[in-house]
PDB file of C-alpha atoms in Angstrom:
ATOM      1  CA  MET V   1      10.391 -19.355 -15.343  1.00  0.00           C
ATOM      2  CA  GLN V   2       7.517 -17.331 -16.780  1.00  0.00           C
ATOM      3  CA  LYS V   3       7.461 -13.519 -16.618  1.00  0.00           C
ATOM      4  CA  VAL V   4       4.430 -11.715 -15.138  1.00  0.00           C
ATOM      5  CA  ASN V   5       2.851  -8.808 -17.035  1.00  0.00           C
ATOM      6  CA  SER V   6       1.365  -5.970 -15.007  1.00  0.00           C
ATOM      7  CA  SER V   7      -1.965  -6.597 -16.770  1.00  0.00           C
ATOM      8  CA  GLU V   8      -2.024 -10.087 -15.206  1.00  0.00           C
ATOM      9  CA  LEU V   9      -1.807  -8.800 -11.642  1.00  0.00           C
ATOM     10  CA  SER V  10      -4.835  -8.780  -9.369  1.00  0.00           C
ATOM     11  CA  ASN V  11      -6.193  -5.630  -7.775  1.00  0.00           C
ATOM     12  CA  LEU V  12      -5.876  -6.778  -4.168  1.00  0.00           C
ATOM     13  CA  THR V  13      -8.519  -6.415  -1.494  1.00  0.00           C
ATOM     14  CA  TYR V  14      -7.362  -4.928   1.789  1.00  0.00           C
ATOM     15  CA  LYS V  15      -8.458  -3.583   5.135  1.00  0.00           C
ATOM     16  CA  ILE V  16      -7.023  -0.581   6.955  1.00  0.00           C
ATOM     17  CA  ILE V  17      -6.357  -1.894  10.474  1.00  0.00           C
ATOM     18  CA  LYS V  18      -4.716   1.203  11.953  1.00  0.00           C
ATOM     19  CA  CYS V  19      -4.866   4.892  11.133  1.00  0.00           C
ATOM     20  CA  SER V  20      -2.956   7.549  13.061  1.00  0.00           C
ATOM     21  CA  GLY V  21      -5.741  10.112  12.683  1.00  0.00           C
ATOM     22  CA  SER V  22      -8.312  11.752  10.444  1.00  0.00           C
ATOM     23  CA  LEU V  23     -10.597  14.745  10.269  1.00  0.00           C
ATOM     24  CA  PRO V  24     -14.256  14.131  11.212  1.00  0.00           C
ATOM     25  CA  ASP V  25     -15.535  14.812   7.674  1.00  0.00           C
ATOM     26  CA  HIS V  26     -12.695  12.927   5.950  1.00  0.00           C
ATOM     27  CA  SER V  27     -12.368   9.469   7.500  1.00  0.00           C
ATOM     28  CA  TYR V  28      -9.827   6.890   6.348  1.00  0.00           C
ATOM     29  CA  ARG V  29     -12.811   4.857   5.059  1.00  0.00           C
ATOM     30  CA  ALA V  30     -12.928   7.208   2.050  1.00  0.00           C
ATOM     31  CA  ILE V  31      -9.724   5.550   0.786  1.00  0.00           C
ATOM     32  CA  TYR V  32     -11.755   2.471  -0.199  1.00  0.00           C
ATOM     33  CA  SER V  33     -13.815   4.582  -2.630  1.00  0.00           C
ATOM     34  CA  GLU V  34     -12.523   5.712  -6.008  1.00  0.00           C
ATOM     35  CA  ASN V  35     -14.838   8.743  -5.853  1.00  0.00           C
ATOM     36  CA  LYS V  36     -12.700  11.916  -5.849  1.00  0.00           C
ATOM     37  CA  GLU V  37     -15.325  13.768  -3.823  1.00  0.00           C
ATOM     38  CA  GLU V  38     -14.343  11.594  -0.841  1.00  0.00           C
ATOM     39  CA  TYR V  39     -10.854  11.509   0.644  1.00  0.00           C
ATOM     40  CA  TRP V  40      -8.940  10.806   3.838  1.00  0.00           C
ATOM     41  CA  SER V  41      -7.422  13.894   5.390  1.00  0.00           C
ATOM     42  CA  VAL V  42      -5.385  14.800   8.467  1.00  0.00           C
ATOM     43  CA  ASN V  43      -4.998  18.428   9.475  1.00  0.00           C
ATOM     44  CA  SER V  44      -1.468  18.357  10.853  1.00  0.00           C
ATOM     45  CA  GLY V  45       1.277  18.017   8.326  1.00  0.00           C
ATOM     46  CA  VAL V  46       3.837  15.444   9.496  1.00  0.00           C
ATOM     47  CA  HIS V  47       4.137  11.726  10.150  1.00  0.00           C
ATOM     48  CA  HIS V  48       0.764  10.071   9.771  1.00  0.00           C
ATOM     49  CA  GLN V  49       0.551   6.374   9.106  1.00  0.00           C
ATOM     50  CA  LEU V  50      -1.819   3.763   7.721  1.00  0.00           C
ATOM     51  CA  THR V  51      -1.368   0.064   8.487  1.00  0.00           C
ATOM     52  CA  ILE V  52      -3.041  -2.171   5.924  1.00  0.00           C
ATOM     53  CA  LYS V  53      -3.728  -5.899   5.942  1.00  0.00           C
ATOM     54  CA  LEU V  54      -4.170  -7.626   2.597  1.00  0.00           C
ATOM     55  CA  SER V  55      -6.860 -10.303   2.340  1.00  0.00           C
ATOM     56  CA  GLN V  56      -4.205 -12.987   1.739  1.00  0.00           C
ATOM     57  CA  PRO V  57      -0.401 -13.315   1.453  1.00  0.00           C
ATOM     58  CA  VAL V  58       0.826 -12.163  -1.953  1.00  0.00           C
ATOM     59  CA  LEU V  59       3.862 -11.293  -3.985  1.00  0.00           C
ATOM     60  CA  LEU V  60       3.260  -7.537  -4.026  1.00  0.00           C
ATOM     61  CA  GLY V  61       4.011  -5.895  -7.356  1.00  0.00           C
ATOM     62  CA  TYR V  62       3.189  -2.264  -6.690  1.00  0.00           C
ATOM     63  CA  VAL V  63       1.070   0.201  -4.737  1.00  0.00           C
ATOM     64  CA  ASP V  64      -0.758   3.103  -6.382  1.00  0.00           C
ATOM     65  CA  ILE V  65      -1.384   6.186  -4.241  1.00  0.00           C
ATOM     66  CA  ASN V  66      -4.029   8.513  -5.666  1.00  0.00           C
ATOM     67  CA  ASN V  67      -2.721  11.613  -3.915  1.00  0.00           C
ATOM     68  CA  ARG V  68      -4.622  14.774  -3.077  1.00  0.00           C
ATOM     69  CA  SER V  69      -2.088  16.788  -1.080  1.00  0.00           C
ATOM     70  CA  ALA V  70       0.516  14.640   0.698  1.00  0.00           C
ATOM     71  CA  SER V  71       4.092  15.575  -0.217  1.00  0.00           C
ATOM     72  CA  GLN V  72       6.279  12.653   0.840  1.00  0.00           C
ATOM     73  CA  VAL V  73       5.767   8.971   1.650  1.00  0.00           C
ATOM     74  CA  GLN V  74       7.572   5.934   3.036  1.00  0.00           C
ATOM     75  CA  LEU V  75       6.377   2.373   2.286  1.00  0.00           C
ATOM     76  CA  SER V  76       7.191  -0.720   4.368  1.00  0.00           C
ATOM     77  CA  ILE V  77       5.941  -4.303   4.055  1.00  0.00           C
ATOM     78  CA  SER V  78       5.836  -7.394   6.277  1.00  0.00           C
ATOM     79  CA  MET V  79       4.463 -10.915   6.520  1.00  0.00           C
ATOM     80  CA  THR V  80       3.635 -10.346  10.214  1.00  0.00           C
ATOM     81  CA  ASN V  81       2.307  -7.282  12.008  1.00  0.00           C
ATOM     82  CA  SER V  82       5.342  -7.074  14.266  1.00  0.00           C
ATOM     83  CA  PRO V  83       7.138  -3.677  14.333  1.00  0.00           C
ATOM     84  CA  ASN V  84      10.539  -5.348  13.957  1.00  0.00           C
ATOM     85  CA  ASP V  85       9.566  -7.350  10.883  1.00  0.00           C
ATOM     86  CA  TYR V  86       8.780  -4.486   8.483  1.00  0.00           C
ATOM     87  CA  ILE V  87      11.137  -3.837   5.564  1.00  0.00           C
ATOM     88  CA  LYS V  88      11.298  -0.383   3.953  1.00  0.00           C
ATOM     89  CA  VAL V  89      10.811  -0.742   0.224  1.00  0.00           C
ATOM     90  CA  ALA V  90      10.372   2.966  -0.613  1.00  0.00           C
ATOM     91  CA  ASN V  91      11.814   5.777   1.500  1.00  0.00           C
ATOM     92  CA  ASP V  92      11.234   9.538   1.228  1.00  0.00           C
ATOM     93  CA  ILE V  93       9.382   9.345  -2.083  1.00  0.00           C
ATOM     94  CA  LYS V  94       8.097  12.706  -3.302  1.00  0.00           C
ATOM     95  CA  LEU V  95       4.425  12.841  -4.265  1.00  0.00           C
ATOM     96  CA  LEU V  96       2.898  15.303  -6.717  1.00  0.00           C
ATOM     97  CA  HIS V  97      -0.430  16.772  -5.661  1.00  0.00           C
ATOM     98  CA  GLU V  98      -3.527  15.616  -7.550  1.00  0.00           C
ATOM     99  CA  ARG V  99      -1.608  12.737  -9.211  1.00  0.00           C
ATOM    100  CA  VAL V 100      -1.327   8.961  -8.915  1.00  0.00           C
ATOM    101  CA  LYS V 101       2.096   7.719  -7.811  1.00  0.00           C
ATOM    102  CA  ARG V 102       3.086   4.086  -8.422  1.00  0.00           C
ATOM    103  CA  LEU V 103       5.489   2.611  -5.884  1.00  0.00           C
ATOM    104  CA  ASN V 104       7.180  -0.568  -7.157  1.00  0.00           C
ATOM    105  CA  VAL V 105       7.683  -3.332  -4.606  1.00  0.00           C
ATOM    106  CA  ASN V 106       9.220  -5.860  -7.026  1.00  0.00           C
ATOM    107  CA  PHE V 107       7.104  -8.880  -6.047  1.00  0.00           C
ATOM    108  CA  LEU V 108       8.197  -9.278  -2.442  1.00  0.00           C
ATOM    109  CA  PRO V 109       6.144 -11.524  -0.111  1.00  0.00           C
ATOM    110  CA  CYS V 110       3.675  -9.376   1.782  1.00  0.00           C
ATOM    111  CA  LEU V 111       0.610  -9.492   4.035  1.00  0.00           C
ATOM    112  CA  TYR V 112       0.901  -6.124   5.840  1.00  0.00           C
ATOM    113  CA  ILE V 113       1.734  -2.687   4.449  1.00  0.00           C
ATOM    114  CA  LYS V 114       2.638   0.459   6.375  1.00  0.00           C
ATOM    115  CA  ILE V 115       2.386   3.739   4.537  1.00  0.00           C
ATOM    116  CA  ARG V 116       3.873   6.667   6.400  1.00  0.00           C
ATOM    117  CA  PHE V 117       3.034  10.104   5.076  1.00  0.00           C
ATOM    118  CA  GLN V 118       5.838  12.405   6.124  1.00  0.00           C
ATOM    119  CA  ARG V 119       4.745  15.820   4.882  1.00  0.00           C
ATOM    120  CA  GLY V 120       1.765  17.714   3.531  1.00  0.00           C
ATOM    121  CA  ARG V 121      -0.579  20.481   4.650  1.00  0.00           C
ATOM    122  CA  PRO V 122      -2.983  18.828   4.984  1.00  0.00           C
ATOM    123  CA  ILE V 123      -2.121  15.198   4.275  1.00  0.00           C
ATOM    124  CA  SER V 124      -4.965  13.996   2.014  1.00  0.00           C
ATOM    125  CA  ILE V 125      -5.351  10.816  -0.034  1.00  0.00           C
ATOM    126  CA  TYR V 126      -8.155   9.925  -2.469  1.00  0.00           C
ATOM    127  CA  HIS V 127      -7.568   6.218  -2.974  1.00  0.00           C
ATOM    128  CA  LEU V 128      -5.055   3.370  -2.570  1.00  0.00           C
ATOM    129  CA  SER V 129      -4.692   0.346  -4.862  1.00  0.00           C
ATOM    130  CA  MET V 130      -2.394  -2.628  -4.403  1.00  0.00           C
ATOM    131  CA  TYR V 131      -1.512  -5.060  -7.187  1.00  0.00           C
ATOM    132  CA  GLY V 132       0.129  -8.452  -6.907  1.00  0.00           C
ATOM    133  CA  ILE V 133      -0.158 -12.185  -7.345  1.00  0.00           C
ATOM    134  CA  ASN V 134      -1.311 -14.561  -4.586  1.00  0.00           C
ATOM    135  CA  PHE V 135       1.056 -17.268  -3.345  1.00  0.00           C
ATOM    136  CA  ASP V 136      -0.836 -20.216  -4.831  1.00  0.00           C
ATOM    137  CA  GLU V 137      -1.057 -18.652  -8.267  1.00  0.00           C
ATOM    138  CA  ALA V 138       2.603 -17.611  -8.112  1.00  0.00           C
ATOM    139  CA  SER V 139       3.811 -21.131  -7.363  1.00  0.00           C
ATOM    140  CA  ASP V 140       1.548 -22.614 -10.073  1.00  0.00           C
ATOM    141  CA  ARG V 141       2.586 -20.098 -12.735  1.00  0.00           C
ATOM    142  CA  LEU V 142       6.198 -19.397 -11.875  1.00  0.00           C
ATOM    143  CA  GLY V 143       7.377 -22.784 -10.672  1.00  0.00           C
ATOM    144  CA  ALA V 144       9.475 -24.274  -7.894  1.00  0.00           C
ATOM    145  CA  PRO V 145      12.120 -21.503  -7.635  1.00  0.00           C
ATOM    146  CA  VAL V 146       9.430 -19.038  -6.497  1.00  0.00           C
ATOM    147  CA  THR V 147       7.875 -21.539  -4.089  1.00  0.00           C
ATOM    148  CA  ASN V 148      11.245 -21.890  -2.348  1.00  0.00           C
ATOM    149  CA  LEU V 149      11.420 -18.117  -1.806  1.00  0.00           C
ATOM    150  CA  LEU V 150       7.999 -17.727  -0.239  1.00  0.00           C
ATOM    151  CA  ILE V 151       7.879 -17.068   3.482  1.00  0.00           C
ATOM    152  CA  ARG V 152       5.678 -19.537   5.293  1.00  0.00           C
ATOM    153  CA  ARG V 153       3.561 -18.209   8.132  1.00  0.00           C
ATOM    154  CA  PRO V 154       3.574 -20.111  11.448  1.00  0.00           C
TER     155      PRO V 154
END
């Protein structure tokens, strides 16, 4: 079986399908931009969540959070958007302000991501990036053992 280098991973396209809130001047849409003059922000300081849908099922390698002022995060992934099907892959991770934090997911099958920001005054994020390898490429490059592990959607 062939090993995957992080330089071979794709920067994944995604859509934010649910956001628990935002300030009028700092919409969640700013997360799509890499411009540091734009950012998503929520005034209250606890438990705000983003639900993200990737453009296709992937083996998710890692998530980069370009943080402005959130203090703690929890990351969960799923192949379906059912509340009972999410698996926590990072819990109570501390974030440094004005830094990028990489959260390793270790190439688990994923289509949906929930990021729950647990603390920060305010909670503010510049940008999110997800990196992984799509299912078809994974089975071509890594062989039958990986294909047997992939979750098939109904």
